[in-house]
Short mmCIF file of C-alpha atoms in Angstrom, two decimals:
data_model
loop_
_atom_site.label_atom_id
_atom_site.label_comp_id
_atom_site.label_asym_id
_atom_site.label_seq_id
_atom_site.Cartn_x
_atom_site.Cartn_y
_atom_site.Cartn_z
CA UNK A 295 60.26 47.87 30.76
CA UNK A 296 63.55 47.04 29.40
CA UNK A 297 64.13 45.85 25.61
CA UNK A 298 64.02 42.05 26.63
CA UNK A 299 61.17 42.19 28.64
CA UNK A 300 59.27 44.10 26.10
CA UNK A 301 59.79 41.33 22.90
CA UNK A 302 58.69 38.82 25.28
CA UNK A 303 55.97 40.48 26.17
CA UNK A 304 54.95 41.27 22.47
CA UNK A 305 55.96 37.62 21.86
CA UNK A 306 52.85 36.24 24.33
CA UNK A 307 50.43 39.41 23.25
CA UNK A 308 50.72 37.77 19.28
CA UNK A 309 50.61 34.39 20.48
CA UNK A 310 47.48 34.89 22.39
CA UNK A 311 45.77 37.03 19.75
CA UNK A 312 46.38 34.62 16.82
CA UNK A 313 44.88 32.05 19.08
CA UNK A 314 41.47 34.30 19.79
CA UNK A 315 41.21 34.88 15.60
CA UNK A 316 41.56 31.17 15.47
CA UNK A 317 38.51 30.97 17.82
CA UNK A 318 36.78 33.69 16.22
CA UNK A 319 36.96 31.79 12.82
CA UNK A 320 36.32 28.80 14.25
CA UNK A 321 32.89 30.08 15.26
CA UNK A 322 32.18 32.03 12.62
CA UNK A 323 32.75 29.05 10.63
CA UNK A 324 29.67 27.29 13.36
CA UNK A 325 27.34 30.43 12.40
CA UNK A 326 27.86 29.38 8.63
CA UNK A 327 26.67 25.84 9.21
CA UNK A 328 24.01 26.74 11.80
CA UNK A 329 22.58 29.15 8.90
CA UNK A 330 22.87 26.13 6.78
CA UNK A 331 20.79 23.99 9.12
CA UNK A 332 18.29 26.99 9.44
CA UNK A 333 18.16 26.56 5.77
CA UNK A 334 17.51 23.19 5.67
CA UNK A 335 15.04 23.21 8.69
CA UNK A 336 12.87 25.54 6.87
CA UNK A 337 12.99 23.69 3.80
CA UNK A 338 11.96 20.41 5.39
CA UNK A 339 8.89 22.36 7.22
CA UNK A 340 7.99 23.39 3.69
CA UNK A 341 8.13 20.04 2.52
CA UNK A 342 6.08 19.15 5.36
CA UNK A 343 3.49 21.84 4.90
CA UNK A 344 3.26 20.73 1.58
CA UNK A 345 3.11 17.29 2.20
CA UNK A 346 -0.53 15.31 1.54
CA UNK A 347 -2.28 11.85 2.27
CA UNK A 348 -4.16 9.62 -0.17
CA UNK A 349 -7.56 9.12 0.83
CA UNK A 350 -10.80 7.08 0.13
CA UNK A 351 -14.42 7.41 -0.33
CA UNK A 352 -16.84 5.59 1.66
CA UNK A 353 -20.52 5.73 1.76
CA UNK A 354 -22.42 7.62 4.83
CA UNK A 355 -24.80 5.69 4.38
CA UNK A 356 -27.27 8.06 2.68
CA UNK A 357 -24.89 8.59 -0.67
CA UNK A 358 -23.03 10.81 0.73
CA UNK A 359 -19.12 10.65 0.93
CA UNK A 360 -16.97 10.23 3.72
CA UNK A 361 -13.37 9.90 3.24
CA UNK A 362 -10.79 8.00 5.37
CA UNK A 363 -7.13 7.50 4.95
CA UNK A 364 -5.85 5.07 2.65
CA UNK A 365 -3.92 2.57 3.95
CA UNK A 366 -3.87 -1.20 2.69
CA UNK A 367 -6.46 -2.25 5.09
CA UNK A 368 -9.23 0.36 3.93
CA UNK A 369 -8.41 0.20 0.31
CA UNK A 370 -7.53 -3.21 -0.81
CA UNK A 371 -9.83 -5.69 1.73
CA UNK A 372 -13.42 -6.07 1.50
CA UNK A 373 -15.66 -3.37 2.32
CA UNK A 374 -19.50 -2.56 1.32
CA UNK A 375 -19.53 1.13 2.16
CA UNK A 376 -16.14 1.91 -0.03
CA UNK A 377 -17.61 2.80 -3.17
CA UNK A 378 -14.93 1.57 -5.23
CA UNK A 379 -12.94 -1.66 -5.43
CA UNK A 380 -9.47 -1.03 -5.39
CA UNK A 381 -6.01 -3.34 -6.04
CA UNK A 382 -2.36 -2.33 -5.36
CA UNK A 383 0.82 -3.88 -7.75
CA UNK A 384 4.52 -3.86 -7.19
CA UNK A 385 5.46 -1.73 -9.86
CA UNK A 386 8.90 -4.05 -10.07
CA UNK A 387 7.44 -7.30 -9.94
CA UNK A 388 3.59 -6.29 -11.35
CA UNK A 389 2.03 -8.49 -8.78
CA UNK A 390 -0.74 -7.81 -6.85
CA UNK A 391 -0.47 -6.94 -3.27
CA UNK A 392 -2.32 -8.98 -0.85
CA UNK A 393 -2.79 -9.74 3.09
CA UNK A 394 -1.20 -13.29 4.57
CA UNK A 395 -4.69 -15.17 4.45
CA UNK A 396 -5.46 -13.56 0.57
CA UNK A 397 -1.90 -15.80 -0.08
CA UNK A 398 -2.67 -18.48 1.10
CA UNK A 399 -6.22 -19.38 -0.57
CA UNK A 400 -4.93 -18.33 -3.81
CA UNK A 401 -1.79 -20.87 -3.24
CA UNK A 402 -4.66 -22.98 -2.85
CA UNK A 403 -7.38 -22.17 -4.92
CA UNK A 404 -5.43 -20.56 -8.19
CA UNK A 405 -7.63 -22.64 -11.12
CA UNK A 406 -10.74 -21.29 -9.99
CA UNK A 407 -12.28 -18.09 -9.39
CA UNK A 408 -14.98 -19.31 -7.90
CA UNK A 409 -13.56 -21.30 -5.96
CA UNK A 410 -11.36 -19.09 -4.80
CA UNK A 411 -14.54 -16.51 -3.93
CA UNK A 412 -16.17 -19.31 -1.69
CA UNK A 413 -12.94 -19.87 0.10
CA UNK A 414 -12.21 -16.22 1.00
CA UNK A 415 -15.86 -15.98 1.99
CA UNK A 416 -14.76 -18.34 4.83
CA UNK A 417 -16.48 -21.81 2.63
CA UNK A 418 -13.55 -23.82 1.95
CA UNK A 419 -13.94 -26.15 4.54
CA UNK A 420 -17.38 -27.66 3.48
CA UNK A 421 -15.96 -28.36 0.00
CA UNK A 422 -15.46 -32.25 0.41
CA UNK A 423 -18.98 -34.08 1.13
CA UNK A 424 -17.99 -37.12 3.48
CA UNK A 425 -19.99 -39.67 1.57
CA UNK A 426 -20.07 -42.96 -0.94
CA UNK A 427 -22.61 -42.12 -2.80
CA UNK A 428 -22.00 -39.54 -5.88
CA UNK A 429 -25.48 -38.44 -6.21
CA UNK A 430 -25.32 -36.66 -2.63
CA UNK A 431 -21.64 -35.21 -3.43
CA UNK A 432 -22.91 -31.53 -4.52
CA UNK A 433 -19.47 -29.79 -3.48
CA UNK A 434 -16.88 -27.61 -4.71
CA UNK A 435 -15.00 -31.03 -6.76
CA UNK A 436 -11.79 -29.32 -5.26
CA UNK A 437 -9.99 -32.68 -6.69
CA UNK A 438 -9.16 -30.33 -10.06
CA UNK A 439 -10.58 -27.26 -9.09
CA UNK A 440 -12.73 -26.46 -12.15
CA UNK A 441 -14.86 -29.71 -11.94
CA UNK A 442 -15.13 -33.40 -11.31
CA UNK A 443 -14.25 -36.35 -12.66
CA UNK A 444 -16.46 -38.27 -14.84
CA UNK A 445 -18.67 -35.52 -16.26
CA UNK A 446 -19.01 -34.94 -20.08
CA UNK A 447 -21.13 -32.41 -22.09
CA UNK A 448 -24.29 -33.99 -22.64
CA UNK A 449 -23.78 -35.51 -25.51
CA UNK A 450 -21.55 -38.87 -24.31
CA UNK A 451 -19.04 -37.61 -26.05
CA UNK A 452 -15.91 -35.73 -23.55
CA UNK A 453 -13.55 -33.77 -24.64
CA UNK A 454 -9.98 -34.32 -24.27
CA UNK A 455 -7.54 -33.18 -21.12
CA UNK A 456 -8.75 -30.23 -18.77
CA UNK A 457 -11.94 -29.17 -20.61
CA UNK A 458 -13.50 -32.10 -19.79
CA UNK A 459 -13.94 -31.13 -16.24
CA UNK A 460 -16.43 -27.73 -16.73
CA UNK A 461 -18.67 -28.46 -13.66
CA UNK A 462 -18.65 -28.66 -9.86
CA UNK A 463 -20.84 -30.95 -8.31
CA UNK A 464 -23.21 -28.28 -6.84
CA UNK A 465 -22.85 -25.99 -10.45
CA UNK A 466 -23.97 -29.33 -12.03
CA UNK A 467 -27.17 -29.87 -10.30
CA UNK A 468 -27.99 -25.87 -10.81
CA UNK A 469 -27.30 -26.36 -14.29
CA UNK A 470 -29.49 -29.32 -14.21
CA UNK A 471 -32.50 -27.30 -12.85
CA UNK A 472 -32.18 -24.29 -15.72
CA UNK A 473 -30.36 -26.07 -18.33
CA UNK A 474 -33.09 -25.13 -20.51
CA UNK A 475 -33.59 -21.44 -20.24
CA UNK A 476 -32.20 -19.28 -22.90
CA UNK A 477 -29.15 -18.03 -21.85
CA UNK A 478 -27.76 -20.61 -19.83
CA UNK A 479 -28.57 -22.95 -22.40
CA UNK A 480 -27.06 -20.64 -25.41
CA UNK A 481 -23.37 -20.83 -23.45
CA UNK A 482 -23.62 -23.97 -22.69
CA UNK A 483 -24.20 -25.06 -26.48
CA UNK A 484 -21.24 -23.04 -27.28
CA UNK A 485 -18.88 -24.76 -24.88
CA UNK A 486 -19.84 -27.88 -26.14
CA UNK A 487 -19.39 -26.78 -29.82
CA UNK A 488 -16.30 -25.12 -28.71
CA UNK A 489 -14.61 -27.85 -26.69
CA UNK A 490 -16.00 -30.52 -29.20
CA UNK A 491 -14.39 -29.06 -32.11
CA UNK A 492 -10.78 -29.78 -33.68
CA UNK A 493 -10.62 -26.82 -34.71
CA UNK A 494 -10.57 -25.26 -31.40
CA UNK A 495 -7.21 -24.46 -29.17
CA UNK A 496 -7.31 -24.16 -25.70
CA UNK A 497 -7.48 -20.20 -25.60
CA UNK A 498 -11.16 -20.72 -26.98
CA UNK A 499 -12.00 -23.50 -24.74
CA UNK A 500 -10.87 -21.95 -21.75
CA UNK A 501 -12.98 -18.67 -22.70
CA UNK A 502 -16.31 -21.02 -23.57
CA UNK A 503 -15.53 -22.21 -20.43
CA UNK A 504 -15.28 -18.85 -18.16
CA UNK A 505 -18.47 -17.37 -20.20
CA UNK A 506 -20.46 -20.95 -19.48
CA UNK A 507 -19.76 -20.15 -15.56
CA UNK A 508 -19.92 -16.49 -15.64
CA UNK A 509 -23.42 -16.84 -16.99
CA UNK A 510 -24.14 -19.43 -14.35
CA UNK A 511 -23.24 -17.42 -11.40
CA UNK A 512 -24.30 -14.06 -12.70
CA UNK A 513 -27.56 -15.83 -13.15
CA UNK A 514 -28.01 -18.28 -10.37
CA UNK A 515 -25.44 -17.68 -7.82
CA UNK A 516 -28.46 -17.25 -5.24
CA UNK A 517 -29.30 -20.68 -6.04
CA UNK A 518 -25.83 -22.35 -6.34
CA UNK A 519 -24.73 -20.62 -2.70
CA UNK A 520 -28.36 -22.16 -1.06
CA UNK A 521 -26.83 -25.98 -2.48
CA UNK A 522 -23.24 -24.81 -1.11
CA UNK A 523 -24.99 -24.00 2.55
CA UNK A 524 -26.33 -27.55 2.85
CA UNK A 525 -25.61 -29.58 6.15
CA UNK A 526 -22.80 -32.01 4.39
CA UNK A 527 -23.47 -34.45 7.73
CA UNK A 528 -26.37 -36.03 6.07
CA UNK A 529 -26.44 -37.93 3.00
CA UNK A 530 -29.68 -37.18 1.91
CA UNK A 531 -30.25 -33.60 2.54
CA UNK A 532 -29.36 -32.52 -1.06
CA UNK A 533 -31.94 -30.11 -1.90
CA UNK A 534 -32.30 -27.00 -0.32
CA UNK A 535 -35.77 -26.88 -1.55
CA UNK A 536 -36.97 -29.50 0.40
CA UNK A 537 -39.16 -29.92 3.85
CA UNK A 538 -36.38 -31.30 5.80
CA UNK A 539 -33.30 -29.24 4.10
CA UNK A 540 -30.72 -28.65 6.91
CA UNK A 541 -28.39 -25.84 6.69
CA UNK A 542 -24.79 -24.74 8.06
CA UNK A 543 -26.01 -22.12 10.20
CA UNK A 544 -22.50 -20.41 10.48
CA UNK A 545 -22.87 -18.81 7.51
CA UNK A 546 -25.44 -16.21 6.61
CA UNK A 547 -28.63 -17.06 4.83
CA UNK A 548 -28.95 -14.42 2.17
CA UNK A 549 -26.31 -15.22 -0.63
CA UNK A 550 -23.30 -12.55 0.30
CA UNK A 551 -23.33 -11.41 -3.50
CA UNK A 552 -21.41 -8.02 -3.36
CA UNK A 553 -18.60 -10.14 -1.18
CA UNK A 554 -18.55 -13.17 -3.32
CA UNK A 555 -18.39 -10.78 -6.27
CA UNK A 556 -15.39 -8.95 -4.64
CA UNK A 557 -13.63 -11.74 -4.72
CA UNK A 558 -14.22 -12.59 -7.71
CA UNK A 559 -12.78 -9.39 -9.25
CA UNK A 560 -9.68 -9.80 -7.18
CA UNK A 561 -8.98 -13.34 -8.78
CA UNK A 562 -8.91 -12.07 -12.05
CA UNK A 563 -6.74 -9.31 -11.03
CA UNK A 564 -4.37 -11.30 -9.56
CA UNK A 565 -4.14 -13.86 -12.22
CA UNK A 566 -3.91 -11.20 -14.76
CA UNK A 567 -1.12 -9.76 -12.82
CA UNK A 568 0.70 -13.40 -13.07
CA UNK A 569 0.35 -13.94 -8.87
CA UNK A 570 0.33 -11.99 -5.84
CA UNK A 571 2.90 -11.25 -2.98
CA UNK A 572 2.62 -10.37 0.92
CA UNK A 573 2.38 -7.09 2.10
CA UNK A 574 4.21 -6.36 5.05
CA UNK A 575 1.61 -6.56 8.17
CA UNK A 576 2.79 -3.71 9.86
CA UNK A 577 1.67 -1.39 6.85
CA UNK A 578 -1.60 -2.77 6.62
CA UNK A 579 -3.76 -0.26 8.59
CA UNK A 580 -3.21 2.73 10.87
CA UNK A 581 -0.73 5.91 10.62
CA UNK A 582 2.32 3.20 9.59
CA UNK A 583 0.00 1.62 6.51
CA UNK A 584 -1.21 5.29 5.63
CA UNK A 585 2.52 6.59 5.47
CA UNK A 586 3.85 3.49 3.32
CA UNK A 587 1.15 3.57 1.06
CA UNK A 588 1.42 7.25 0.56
CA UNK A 589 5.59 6.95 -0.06
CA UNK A 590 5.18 4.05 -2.32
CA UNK A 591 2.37 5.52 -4.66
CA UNK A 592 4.37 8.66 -4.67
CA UNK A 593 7.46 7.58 -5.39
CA UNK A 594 6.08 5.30 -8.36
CA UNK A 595 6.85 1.38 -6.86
CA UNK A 596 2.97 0.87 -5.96
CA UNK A 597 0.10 1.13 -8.53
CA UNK A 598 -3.70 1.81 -7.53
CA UNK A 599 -5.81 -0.19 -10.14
CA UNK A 600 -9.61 0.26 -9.98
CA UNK A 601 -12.06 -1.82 -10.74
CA UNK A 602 -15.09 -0.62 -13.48
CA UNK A 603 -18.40 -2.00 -12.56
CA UNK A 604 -19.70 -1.37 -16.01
CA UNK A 605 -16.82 -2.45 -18.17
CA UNK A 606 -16.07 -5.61 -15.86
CA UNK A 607 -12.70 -4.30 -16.01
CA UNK A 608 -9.23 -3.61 -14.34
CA UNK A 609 -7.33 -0.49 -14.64
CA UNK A 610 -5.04 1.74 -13.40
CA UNK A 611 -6.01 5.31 -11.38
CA UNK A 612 -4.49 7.97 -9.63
CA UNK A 613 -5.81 11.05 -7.66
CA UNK A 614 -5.49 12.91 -10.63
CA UNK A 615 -7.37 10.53 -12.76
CA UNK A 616 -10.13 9.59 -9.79
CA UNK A 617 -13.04 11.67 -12.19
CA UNK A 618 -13.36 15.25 -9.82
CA UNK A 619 -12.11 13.75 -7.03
CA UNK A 620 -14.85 11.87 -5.85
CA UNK A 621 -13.63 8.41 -4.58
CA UNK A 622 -9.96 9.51 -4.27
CA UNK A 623 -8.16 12.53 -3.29
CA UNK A 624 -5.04 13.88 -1.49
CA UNK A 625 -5.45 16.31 1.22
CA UNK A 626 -2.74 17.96 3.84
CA UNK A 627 -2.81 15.98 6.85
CA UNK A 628 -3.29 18.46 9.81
CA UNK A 629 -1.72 16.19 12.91
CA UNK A 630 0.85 15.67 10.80
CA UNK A 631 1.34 19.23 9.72
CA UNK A 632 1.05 20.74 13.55
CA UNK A 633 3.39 17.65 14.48
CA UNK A 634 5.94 19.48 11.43
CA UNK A 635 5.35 23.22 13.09
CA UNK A 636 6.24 22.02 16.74
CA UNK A 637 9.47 20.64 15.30
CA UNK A 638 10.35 22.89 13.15
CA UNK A 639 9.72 25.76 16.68
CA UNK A 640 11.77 23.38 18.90
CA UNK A 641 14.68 22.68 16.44
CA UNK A 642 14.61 26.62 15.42
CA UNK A 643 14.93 27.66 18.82
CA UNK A 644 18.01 25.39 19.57
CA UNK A 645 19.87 26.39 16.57
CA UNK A 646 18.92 30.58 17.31
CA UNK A 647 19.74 29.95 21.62
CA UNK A 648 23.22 28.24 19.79
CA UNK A 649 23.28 31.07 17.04
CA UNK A 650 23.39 33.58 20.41
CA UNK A 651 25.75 31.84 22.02
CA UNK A 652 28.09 32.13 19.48
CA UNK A 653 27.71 36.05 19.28
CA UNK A 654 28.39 36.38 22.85
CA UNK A 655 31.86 34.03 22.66
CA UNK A 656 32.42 36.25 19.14
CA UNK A 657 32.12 39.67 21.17
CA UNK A 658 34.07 39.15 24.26
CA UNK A 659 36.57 37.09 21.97
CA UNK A 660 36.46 40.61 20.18
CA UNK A 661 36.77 42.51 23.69
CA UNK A 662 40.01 40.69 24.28
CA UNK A 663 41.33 41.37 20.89
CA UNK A 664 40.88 45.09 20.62
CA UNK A 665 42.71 45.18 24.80
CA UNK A 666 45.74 42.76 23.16
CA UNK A 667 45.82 45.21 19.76
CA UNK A 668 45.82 48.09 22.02
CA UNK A 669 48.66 46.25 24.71
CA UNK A 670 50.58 45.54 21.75
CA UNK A 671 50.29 49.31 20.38
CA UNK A 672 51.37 50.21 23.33
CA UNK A 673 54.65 48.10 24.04
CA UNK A 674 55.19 49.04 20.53
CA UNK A 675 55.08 52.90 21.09
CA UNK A 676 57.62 52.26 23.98
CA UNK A 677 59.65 50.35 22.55
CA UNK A 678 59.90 52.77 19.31
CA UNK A 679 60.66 55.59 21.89
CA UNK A 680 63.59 53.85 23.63
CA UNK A 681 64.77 53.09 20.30
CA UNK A 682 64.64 56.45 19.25
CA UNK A 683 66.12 58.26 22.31
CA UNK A 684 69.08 55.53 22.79
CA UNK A 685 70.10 56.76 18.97
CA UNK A 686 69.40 59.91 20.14
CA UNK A 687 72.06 59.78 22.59
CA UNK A 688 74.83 57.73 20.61
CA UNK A 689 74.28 60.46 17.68
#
């Protein structure tokens, strides 16, 4: 091979071996991010492993404890076997989560607690009594939503503005039949007093007022449902006592206490909260609902408040405060943990068929470099020879 064709041919040999280093880096440069995704993938199936649910006690049904997943739907609606009553807030806004129809009758019914109970107990509809004659009207006196027009305290004397109207038509007559036993009588006296006093500012009207009811239902609720379950139709049928009393057979006879109650308790959250707001349906229930509820509580923008039988009172719990676990508690979630395995398999095996791959290309890419090197070493040796016998000769 003469001296021309030899530089050319050394000339294509480098050419074509810088361009399989540049391939050679160029993978090698793949490997590093593939181990990067193999880092990441295994991270993320850690997180995954680790990952738990929120969820909630129920009763068997002989005091034992069953627990479900917490999502809106079996936390926050009405439930006997849950053993707890529970609320969620927006952390940002502080109000109280509710469902579309939960909204609504508190749009509609936001003076009254009581009001608002019989409404969400499915009620609200037999609140007017179609009739002249005001000694048959025992109904909800919706026209205010704490009472009706024209009553006063007894005494012929009313008191100015809103606390004049302390008394549904139907709490009226209830009051009427008990007004003289002890403790329905003793808060009554005081909201008179109260509410009849200059001295008095609304804060201390409006609580006379609330303890004057609260003792009512808590006391006679029975009695004050049996008046709401009348058959409105007929004027006359206004005492549920009576021979002829007709009901509203669509809803149940026994007073739904625990319900009503629930309801109750959920009014004064809500109000305390200043309002509620709409939860989106799709996380109400099922694996969507269980998943938001879990990222929201975690990440801090939704609160679980509880509500305390004994202390009549909201407040806010956790897992870790729920005492020993026994009405809340997080647990790994197995579908969801088998679900993170088979991904984490599929996506490892895709990343280690690529990571092969790339060590084949890398070792016939390194075949053809170490036949170019040696080519080149070659040409090289030759051409160094010719060199050194055409001196050789001119010397």
């Amino acid at each position: 091979m003469g001296m021309a064709a030899s530089q050319a041919r050394l000339l294509t040999l480098t050419s074509r071996l810088h361009d399989v280093e540049y391939k050679a880096q160029n993978i090698e440069s793949q490997k590093i991010a593939l181990a990067t995704q193999k880092d990441e993938l295994y991270q993320n199936y850690c997180d995954a492993l680790d990952a738990k649910k929120i969820q909630v006690a129920f009763n068997n049904g002989d005091g034992s404890r069953n627990f479900v997943d917490a999502t809106f739907a079996t936390m926050c609606t009405y439930n006997e076997d849950r053993f707890k009553q529970y609320s969620l807030k927006d952390a940002n806004t502080g109000k109280v989560i509710v469902d579309s129809n939960t909204f609504e009758m508190y749009k509609d019914f936001n003076t009254d607690k009581y009001a608002f109970a019989y409404a969400m107990i499915g009620m609200d509809a037999d609140f007017g009594w179609p009739v002249d004659n005001d000694d048959g009207r025992y109904t909800m006196g919706m026209e205010i939503g704490i009472g009706v027009s024209g009553e006063d305290y007894g005494d012929g004397q009313s008191a100015n503005g809103l606390f004049n109207l302390f008394m549904t038509d139907v709490e009226r007559k209830v009051f009427d039949n008990h007004s003289t036993e002890d403790k329905l009588k003793k808060a009554y006296d005081n909201l008179t007093e109260t509410c009849n006093s200059e001295s008095a500012n609304d804060v201390e009207k409006r609580e006379a007022l609330e303890n004057f009811r609260d003792v009512l239902y808590d006391n006679y609720g029975s009695e004050i449902y049996k008046y709401m379950r009348l058959n409105k139709n007929e004027v006359t049928n206004t005492d549920p006592e009576s021979a002829n009393a007709e009901f509203n057979d669509e809803y149940p006879e026994e007073f739904p206490k625990g319900e009503f109650n629930y309801y109750v308790h959920l009014f004064e959250e809500i109000q305390a909260a200043g309002g509620c707001q709409e939860i989106d349906p799709q996380y109400e229930a099922g694996s969507e609902g269980n998943e938001w509820l879990n990222n929201m509580v975690n990440s801090g923008r939704v609160i679980i408040d509880v509500y305390n039988e004994d202390k009549k009172e909201w407040s806010e719990t956790s897992v870790a405060t729920s005492t020993n676990a026994n009405y809340l508690q997080e647990v790994q979630d197995e579908a969801d943990m088998k679900k993170a395995e088979a991904e984490y398999e599929h996506e490892l095996d895709i990343i280690n068929r690529k990571d092969t791959k790339f060590d084949q290309d890398l070792s016939k890419l390194e075949t053809e470099r170490t036949s170019i090197t040696t080519e080149v070493e070659s040409i090289q040796k030759v051409r160094d020879d010719n060199i050194e016998r055409t001196f050789g000769i001119f010397s």
